mmCIF file of C-alpha atoms in Angstrom:
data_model
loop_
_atom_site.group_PDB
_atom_site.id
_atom_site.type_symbol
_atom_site.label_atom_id
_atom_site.label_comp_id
_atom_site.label_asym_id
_atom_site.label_seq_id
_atom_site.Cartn_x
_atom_site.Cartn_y
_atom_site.Cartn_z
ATOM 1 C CA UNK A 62 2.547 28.291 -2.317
ATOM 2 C CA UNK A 63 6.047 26.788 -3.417
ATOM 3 C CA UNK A 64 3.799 23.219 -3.667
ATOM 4 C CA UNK A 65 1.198 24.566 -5.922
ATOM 5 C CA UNK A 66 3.695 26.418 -8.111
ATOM 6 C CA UNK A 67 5.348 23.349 -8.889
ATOM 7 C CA UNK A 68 2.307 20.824 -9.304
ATOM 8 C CA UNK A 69 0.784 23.824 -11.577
ATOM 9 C CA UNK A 70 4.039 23.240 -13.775
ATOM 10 C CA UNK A 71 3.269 19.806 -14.008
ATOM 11 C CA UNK A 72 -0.268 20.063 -14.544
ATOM 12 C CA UNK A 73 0.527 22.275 -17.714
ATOM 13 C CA UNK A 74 2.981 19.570 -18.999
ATOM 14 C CA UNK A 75 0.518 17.136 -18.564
ATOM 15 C CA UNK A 76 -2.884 18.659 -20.136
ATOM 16 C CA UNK A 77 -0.387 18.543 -23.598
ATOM 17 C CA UNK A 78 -2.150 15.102 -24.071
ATOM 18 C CA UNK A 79 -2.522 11.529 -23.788
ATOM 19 C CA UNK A 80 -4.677 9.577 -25.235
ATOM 20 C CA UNK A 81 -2.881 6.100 -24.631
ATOM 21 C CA UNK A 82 -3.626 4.209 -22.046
ATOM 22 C CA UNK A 83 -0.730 3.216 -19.112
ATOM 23 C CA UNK A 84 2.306 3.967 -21.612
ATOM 24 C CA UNK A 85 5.672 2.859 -20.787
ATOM 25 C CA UNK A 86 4.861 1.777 -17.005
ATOM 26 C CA UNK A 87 7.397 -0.604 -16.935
ATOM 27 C CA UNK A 88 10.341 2.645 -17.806
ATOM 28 C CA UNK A 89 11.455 0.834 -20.793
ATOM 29 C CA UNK A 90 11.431 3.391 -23.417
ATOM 30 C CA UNK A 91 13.341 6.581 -23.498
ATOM 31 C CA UNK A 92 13.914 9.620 -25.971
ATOM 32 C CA UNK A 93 16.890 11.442 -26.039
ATOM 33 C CA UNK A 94 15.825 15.122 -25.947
ATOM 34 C CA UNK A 95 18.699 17.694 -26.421
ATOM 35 C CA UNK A 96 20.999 17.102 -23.632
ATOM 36 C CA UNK A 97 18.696 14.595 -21.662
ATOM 37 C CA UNK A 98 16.936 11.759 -21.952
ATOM 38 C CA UNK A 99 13.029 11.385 -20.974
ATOM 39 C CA UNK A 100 11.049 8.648 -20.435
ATOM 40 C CA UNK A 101 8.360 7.847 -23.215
ATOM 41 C CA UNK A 102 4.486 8.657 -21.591
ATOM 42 C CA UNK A 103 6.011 10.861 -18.066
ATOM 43 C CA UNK A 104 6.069 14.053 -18.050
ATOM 44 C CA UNK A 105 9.376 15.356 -15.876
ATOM 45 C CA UNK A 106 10.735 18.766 -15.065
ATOM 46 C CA UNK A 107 14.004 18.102 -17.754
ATOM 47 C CA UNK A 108 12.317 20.276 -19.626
ATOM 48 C CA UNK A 109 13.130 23.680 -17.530
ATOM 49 C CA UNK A 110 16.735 22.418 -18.102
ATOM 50 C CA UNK A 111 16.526 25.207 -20.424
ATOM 51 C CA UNK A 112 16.125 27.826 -18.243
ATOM 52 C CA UNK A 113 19.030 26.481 -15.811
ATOM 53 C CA UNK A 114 16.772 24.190 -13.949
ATOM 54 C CA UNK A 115 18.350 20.834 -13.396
ATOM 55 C CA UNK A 116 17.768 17.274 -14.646
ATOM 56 C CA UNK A 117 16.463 15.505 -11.846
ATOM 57 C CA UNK A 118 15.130 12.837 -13.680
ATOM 58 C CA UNK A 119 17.896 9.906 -15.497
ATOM 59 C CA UNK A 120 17.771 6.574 -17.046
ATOM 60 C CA UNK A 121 18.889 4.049 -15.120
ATOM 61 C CA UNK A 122 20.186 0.826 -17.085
ATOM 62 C CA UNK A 123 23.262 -0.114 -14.910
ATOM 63 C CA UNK A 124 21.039 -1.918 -12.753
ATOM 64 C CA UNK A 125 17.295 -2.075 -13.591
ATOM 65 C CA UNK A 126 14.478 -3.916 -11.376
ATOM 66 C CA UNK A 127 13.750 -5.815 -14.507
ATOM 67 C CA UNK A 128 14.305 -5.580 -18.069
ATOM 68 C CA UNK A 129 16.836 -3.045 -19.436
ATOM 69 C CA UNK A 130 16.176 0.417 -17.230
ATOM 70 C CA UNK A 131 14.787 2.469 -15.037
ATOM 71 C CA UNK A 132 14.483 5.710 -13.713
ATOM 72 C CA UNK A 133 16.536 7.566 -10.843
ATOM 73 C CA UNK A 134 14.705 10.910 -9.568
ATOM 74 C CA UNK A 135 17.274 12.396 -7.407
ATOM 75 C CA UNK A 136 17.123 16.064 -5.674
ATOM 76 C CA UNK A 137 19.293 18.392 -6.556
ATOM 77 C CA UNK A 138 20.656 21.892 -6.042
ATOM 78 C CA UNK A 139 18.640 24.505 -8.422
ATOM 79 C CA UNK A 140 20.199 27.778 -8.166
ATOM 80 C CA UNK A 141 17.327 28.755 -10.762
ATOM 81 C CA UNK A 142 14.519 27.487 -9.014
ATOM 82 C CA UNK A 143 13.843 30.710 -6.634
ATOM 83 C CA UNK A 144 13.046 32.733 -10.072
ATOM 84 C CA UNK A 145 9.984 30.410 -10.470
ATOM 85 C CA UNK A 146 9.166 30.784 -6.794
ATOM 86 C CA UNK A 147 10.682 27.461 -5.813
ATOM 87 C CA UNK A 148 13.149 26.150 -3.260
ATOM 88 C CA UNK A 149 16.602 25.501 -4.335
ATOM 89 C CA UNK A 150 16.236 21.988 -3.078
ATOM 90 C CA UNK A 151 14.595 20.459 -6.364
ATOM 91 C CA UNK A 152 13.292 17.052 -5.977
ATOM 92 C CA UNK A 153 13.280 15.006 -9.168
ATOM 93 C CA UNK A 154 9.697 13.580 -10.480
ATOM 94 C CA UNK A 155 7.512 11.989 -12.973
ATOM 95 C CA UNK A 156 4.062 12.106 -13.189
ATOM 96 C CA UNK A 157 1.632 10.554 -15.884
ATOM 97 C CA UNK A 158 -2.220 10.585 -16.437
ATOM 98 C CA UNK A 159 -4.252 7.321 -17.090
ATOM 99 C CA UNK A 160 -7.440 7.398 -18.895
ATOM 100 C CA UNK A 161 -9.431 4.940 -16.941
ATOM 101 C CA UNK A 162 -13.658 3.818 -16.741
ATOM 102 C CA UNK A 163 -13.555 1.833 -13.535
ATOM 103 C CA UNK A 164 -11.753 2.560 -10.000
ATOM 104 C CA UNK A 165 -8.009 0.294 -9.510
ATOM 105 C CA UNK A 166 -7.972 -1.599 -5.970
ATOM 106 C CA UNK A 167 -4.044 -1.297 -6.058
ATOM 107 C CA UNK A 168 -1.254 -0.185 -7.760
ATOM 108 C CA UNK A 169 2.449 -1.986 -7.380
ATOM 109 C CA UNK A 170 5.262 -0.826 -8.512
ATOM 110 C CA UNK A 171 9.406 -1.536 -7.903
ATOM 111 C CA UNK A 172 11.303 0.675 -5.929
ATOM 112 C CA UNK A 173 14.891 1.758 -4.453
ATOM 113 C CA UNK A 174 16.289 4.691 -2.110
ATOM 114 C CA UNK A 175 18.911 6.258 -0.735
ATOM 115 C CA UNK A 176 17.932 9.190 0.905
ATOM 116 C CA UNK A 177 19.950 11.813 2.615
ATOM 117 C CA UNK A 178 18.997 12.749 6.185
ATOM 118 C CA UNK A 179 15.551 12.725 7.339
ATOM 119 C CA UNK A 180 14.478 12.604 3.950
ATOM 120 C CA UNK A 181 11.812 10.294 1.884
ATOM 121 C CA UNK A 182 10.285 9.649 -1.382
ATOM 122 C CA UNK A 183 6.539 9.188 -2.263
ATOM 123 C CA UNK A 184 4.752 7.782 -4.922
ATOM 124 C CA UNK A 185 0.946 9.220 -5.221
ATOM 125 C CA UNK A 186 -1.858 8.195 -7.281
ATOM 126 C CA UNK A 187 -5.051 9.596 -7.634
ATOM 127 C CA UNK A 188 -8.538 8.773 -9.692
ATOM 128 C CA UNK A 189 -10.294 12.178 -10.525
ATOM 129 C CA UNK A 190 -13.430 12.562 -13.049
ATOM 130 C CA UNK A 191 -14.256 16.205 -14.720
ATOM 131 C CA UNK A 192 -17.642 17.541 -13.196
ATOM 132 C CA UNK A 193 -19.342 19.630 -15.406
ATOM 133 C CA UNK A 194 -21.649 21.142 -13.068
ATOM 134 C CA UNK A 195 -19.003 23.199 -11.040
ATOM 135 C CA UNK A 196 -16.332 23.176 -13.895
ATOM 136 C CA UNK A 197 -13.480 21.439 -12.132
ATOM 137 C CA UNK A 198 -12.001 17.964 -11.729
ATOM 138 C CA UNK A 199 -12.884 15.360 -8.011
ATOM 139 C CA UNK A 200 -10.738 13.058 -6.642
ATOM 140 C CA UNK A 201 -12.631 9.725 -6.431
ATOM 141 C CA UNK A 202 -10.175 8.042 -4.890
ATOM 142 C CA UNK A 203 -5.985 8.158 -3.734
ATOM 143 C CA UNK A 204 -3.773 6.043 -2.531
ATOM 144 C CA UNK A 205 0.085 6.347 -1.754
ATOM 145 C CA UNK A 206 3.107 5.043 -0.101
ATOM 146 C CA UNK A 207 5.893 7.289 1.737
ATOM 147 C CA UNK A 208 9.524 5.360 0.935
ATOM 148 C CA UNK A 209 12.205 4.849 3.408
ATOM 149 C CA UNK A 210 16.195 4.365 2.987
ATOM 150 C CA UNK A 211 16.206 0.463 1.211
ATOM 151 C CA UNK A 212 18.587 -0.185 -0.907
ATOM 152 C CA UNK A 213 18.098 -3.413 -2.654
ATOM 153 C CA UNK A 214 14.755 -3.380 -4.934
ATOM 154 C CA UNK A 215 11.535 -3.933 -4.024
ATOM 155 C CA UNK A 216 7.643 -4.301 -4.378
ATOM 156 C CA UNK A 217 5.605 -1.760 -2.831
ATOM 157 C CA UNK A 218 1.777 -2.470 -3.353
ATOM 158 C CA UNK A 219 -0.706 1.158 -3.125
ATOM 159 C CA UNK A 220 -3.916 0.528 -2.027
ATOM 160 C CA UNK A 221 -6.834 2.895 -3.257
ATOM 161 C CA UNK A 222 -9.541 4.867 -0.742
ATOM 162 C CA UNK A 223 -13.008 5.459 -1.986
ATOM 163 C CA UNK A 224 -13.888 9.047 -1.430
ATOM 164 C CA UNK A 225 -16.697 9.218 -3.500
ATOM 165 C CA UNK A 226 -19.065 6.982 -5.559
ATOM 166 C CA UNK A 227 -18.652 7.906 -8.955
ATOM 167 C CA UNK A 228 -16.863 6.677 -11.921
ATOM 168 C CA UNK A 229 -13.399 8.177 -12.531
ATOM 169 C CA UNK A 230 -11.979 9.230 -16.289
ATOM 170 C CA UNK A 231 -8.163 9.682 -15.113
ATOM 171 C CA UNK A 232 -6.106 7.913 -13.041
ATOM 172 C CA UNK A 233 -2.613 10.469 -12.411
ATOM 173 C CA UNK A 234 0.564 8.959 -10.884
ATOM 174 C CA UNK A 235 3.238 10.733 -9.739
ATOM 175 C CA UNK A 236 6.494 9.546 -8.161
ATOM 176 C CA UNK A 237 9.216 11.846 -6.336
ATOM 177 C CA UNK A 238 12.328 11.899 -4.569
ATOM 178 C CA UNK A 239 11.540 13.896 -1.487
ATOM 179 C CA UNK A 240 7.886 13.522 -0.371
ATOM 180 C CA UNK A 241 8.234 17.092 1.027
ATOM 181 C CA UNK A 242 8.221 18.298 -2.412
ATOM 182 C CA UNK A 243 3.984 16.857 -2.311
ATOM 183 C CA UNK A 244 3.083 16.731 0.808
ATOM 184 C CA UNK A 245 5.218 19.651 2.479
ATOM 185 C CA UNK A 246 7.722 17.941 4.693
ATOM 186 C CA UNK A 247 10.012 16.815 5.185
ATOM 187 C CA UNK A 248 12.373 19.142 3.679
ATOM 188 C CA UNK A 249 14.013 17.958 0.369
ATOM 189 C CA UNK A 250 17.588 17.099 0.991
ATOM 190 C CA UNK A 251 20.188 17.466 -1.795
ATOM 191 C CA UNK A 252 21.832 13.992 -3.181
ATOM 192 C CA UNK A 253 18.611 11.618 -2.313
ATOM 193 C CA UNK A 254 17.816 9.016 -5.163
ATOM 194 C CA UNK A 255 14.616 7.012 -5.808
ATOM 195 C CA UNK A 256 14.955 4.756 -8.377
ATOM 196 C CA UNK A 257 11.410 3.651 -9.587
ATOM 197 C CA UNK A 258 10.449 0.723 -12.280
ATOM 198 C CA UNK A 259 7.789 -1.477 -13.311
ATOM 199 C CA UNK A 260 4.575 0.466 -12.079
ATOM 200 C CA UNK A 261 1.410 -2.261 -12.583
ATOM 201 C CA UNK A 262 -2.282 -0.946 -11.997
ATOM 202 C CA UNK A 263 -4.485 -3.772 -10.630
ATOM 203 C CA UNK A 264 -8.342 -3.546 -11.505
ATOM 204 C CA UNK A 265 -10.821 -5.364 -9.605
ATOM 205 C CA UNK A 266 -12.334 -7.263 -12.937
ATOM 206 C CA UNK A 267 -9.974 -9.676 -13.681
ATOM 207 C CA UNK A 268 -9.608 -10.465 -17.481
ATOM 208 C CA UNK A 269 -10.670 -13.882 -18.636
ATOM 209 C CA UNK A 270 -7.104 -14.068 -20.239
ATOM 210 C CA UNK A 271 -5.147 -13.776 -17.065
ATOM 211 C CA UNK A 272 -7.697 -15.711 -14.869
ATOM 212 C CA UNK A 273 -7.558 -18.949 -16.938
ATOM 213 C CA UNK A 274 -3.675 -18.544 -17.277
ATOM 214 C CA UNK A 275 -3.069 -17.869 -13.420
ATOM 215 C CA UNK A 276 -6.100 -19.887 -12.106
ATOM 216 C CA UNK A 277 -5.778 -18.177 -9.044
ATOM 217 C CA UNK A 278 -8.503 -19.037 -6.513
ATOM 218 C CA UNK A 279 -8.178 -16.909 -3.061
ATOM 219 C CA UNK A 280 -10.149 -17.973 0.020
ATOM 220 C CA UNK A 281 -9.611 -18.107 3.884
ATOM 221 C CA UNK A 282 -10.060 -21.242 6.163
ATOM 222 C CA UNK A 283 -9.655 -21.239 9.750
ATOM 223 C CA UNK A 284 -7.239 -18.758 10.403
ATOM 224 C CA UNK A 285 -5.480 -19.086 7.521
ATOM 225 C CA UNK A 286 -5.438 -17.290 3.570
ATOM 226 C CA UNK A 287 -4.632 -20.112 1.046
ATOM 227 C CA UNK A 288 -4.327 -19.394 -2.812
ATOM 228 C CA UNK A 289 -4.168 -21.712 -5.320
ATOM 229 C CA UNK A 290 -3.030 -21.902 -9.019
ATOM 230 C CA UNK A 291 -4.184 -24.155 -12.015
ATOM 231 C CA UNK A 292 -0.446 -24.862 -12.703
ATOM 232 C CA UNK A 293 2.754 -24.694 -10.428
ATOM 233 C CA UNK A 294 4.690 -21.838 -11.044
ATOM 234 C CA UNK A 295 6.555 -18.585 -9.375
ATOM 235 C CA UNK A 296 4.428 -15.946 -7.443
ATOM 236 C CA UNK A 297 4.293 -13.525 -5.073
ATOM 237 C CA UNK A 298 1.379 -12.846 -2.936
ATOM 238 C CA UNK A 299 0.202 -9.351 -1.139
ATOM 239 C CA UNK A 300 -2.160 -8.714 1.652
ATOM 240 C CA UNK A 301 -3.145 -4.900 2.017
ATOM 241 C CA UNK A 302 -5.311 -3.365 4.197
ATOM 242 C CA UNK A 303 -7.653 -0.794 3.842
ATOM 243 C CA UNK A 304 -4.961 1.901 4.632
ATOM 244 C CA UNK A 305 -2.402 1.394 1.825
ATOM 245 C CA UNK A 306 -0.410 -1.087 4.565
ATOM 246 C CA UNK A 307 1.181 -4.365 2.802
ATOM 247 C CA UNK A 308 0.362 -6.553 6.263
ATOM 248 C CA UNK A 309 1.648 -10.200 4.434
ATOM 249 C CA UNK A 310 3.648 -10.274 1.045
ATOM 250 C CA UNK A 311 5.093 -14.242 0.550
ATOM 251 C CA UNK A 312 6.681 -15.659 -2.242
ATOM 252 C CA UNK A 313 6.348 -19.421 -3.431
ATOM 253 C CA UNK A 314 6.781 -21.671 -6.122
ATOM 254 C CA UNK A 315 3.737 -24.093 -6.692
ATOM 255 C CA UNK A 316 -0.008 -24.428 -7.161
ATOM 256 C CA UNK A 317 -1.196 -24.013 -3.189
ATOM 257 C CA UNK A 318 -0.145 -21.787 -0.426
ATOM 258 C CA UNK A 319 -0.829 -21.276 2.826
ATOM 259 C CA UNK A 320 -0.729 -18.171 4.791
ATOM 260 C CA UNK A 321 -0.948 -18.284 8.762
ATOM 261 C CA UNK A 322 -3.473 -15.082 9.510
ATOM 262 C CA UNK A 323 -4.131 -15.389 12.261
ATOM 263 C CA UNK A 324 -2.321 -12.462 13.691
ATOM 264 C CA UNK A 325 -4.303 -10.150 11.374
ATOM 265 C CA UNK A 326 -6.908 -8.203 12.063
ATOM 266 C CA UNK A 327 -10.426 -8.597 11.208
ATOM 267 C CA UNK A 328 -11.351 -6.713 8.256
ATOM 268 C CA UNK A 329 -11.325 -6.313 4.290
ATOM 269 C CA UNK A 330 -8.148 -6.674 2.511
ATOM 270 C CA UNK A 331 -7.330 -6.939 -1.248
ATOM 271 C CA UNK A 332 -5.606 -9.950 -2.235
ATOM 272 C CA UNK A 333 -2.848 -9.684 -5.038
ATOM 273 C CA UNK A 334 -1.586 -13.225 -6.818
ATOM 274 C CA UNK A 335 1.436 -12.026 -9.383
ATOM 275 C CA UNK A 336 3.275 -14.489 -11.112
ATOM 276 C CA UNK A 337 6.736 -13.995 -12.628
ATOM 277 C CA UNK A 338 5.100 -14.481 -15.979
ATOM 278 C CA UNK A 339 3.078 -11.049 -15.733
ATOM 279 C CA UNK A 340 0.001 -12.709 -15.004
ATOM 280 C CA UNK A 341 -2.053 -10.793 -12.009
ATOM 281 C CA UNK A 342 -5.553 -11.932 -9.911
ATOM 282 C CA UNK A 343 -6.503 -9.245 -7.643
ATOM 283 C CA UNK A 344 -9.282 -10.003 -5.049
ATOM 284 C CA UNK A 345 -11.105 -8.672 -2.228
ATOM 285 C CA UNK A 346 -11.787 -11.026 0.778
ATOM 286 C CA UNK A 347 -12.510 -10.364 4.185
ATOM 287 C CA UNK A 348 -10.266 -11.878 7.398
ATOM 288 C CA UNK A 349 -12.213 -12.434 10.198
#
């Protein structure tokens, strides 16, 4: 009950609007709202500051995954929180909704923790469309990753599951601090900090812009995945599986590399080429 309490609140915060599309993923720009700053786009629980509820969600620009900040959820003691039928372990989060007309194969984003206990963060995403015929929204598709202690950044690449055929109209992420706080355990521990930056939604249509830039070309050949680029430069490359689970992720600086996989196991996997330029090829190709 606790759990639906709290996504309710954010649900109200979040059917206030948007219109844009993917604002401020990358946790660059920030308003400074009383006593607190927000992040332009998310939608956080700051707001309930008002009503003694703590700010669990901060600016980060001390140290940044890239450019000049980021944002630290952290879970905190909310003496408050039992008057809105919530524990007094308050785990810090941001959410925003995504309109979107086609289904994302992945999602990466940057990421740090330091959790306290048994704790762990989460970052969720799910496509939903509005069905008019029983007056409610479906999930099309989810994906998500549950975050353990690591305390230098990195890339963590979401895969998406298929759960029905249709076409979605809103893609919703949310990131948090404790993954009890979404999923129901484990319990939210006091003091734990995810920092989060740089979230990047991969479609499976690859614009003509970024595929003659990148000039990725993905392919397997006996045993091995080899990529290569129209012009040498810096990139990363991720292999995920059909489960959300980053199997291979190699950086390299060139036009051609070679990944031994043979260890894999047969199956689908999405492909993701990102360069340090922005550029991004995702593809779909199938390990045998």
């Amino acid at each position: 009950m606790k759990k639906i309490l709290l996504i309710a609140i954010v649900s109200v915060f979040l059917s206030q609007g948007f219109s844009q599309v993917g604002v401020n993923l990358d946790l660059e720009a920030w308003t400074t709202s009383g006593t607190y700053d927000e992040p332009d786009g998310w939608q956080t629980l700051n707001g309930l500051s008002l009503f003694g509820v703590p700010i669990t969600v901060t600016k980060n620009t001390t140290s940044p995954a890239g450019g000049a900040a980021s944002a630290d959820l952290t879970t905190s003691l909310c003496t408050a929180c039992p008057g809105f039928g919530l524990d007094t372990n308050l785990f810090g989060l941001i959410a925003q909704e995504i309109p979107v007309t086609e289904l994302a194969t992945t999602m990466d984003f940057d990421w740090k923790y330091t959790p306290v206990g048994s704790d762990s963060a989460a970052v969720f995403a799910e496509f939903t469309h509005y069905d008019t015929g029983i007056g409610d929204r479906v999930t099309d598709a989810v994906g998500f990753a549950i975050l353990g202690a690591n305390s230098t950044w990195m890339m963590e690449t979401v895969a998406f599951f298929p759960l029905t055929t249709d076409v979605p109209d809103t893609l919703t992420i949310y990131a948090t601090s404790s993954s009890g706080g979404l999923f129901g355990s484990p319990v939210a521990e006091i003091g734990s900090v995810l920092s989060v930056d740089n979230f990047r939604v991969n479609f499976p249509t690859t614009s003509l812009e970024e595929e003659y830039a990148l000039g990725a070309n993905v392919f397997t050949r006996e045993g091995n995945l080899v990529v290569t680029l129209e012009e040498p430069t810096n990139a990363t490359i991720s292999v995920v599986d059909m489960t959300g689970k980053t199997v291979v992720r190699h950086s390299f600086n060139g036009d051609r590399d070679i990944l031994d996989t043979r260890s894999v196991s047969s199956g689908v996997y999405v492909v993701n080429v990102q360069s340090n330029n922005g550029y991004a090829v995702t593809k779909k190709i199938f390990i045998r």
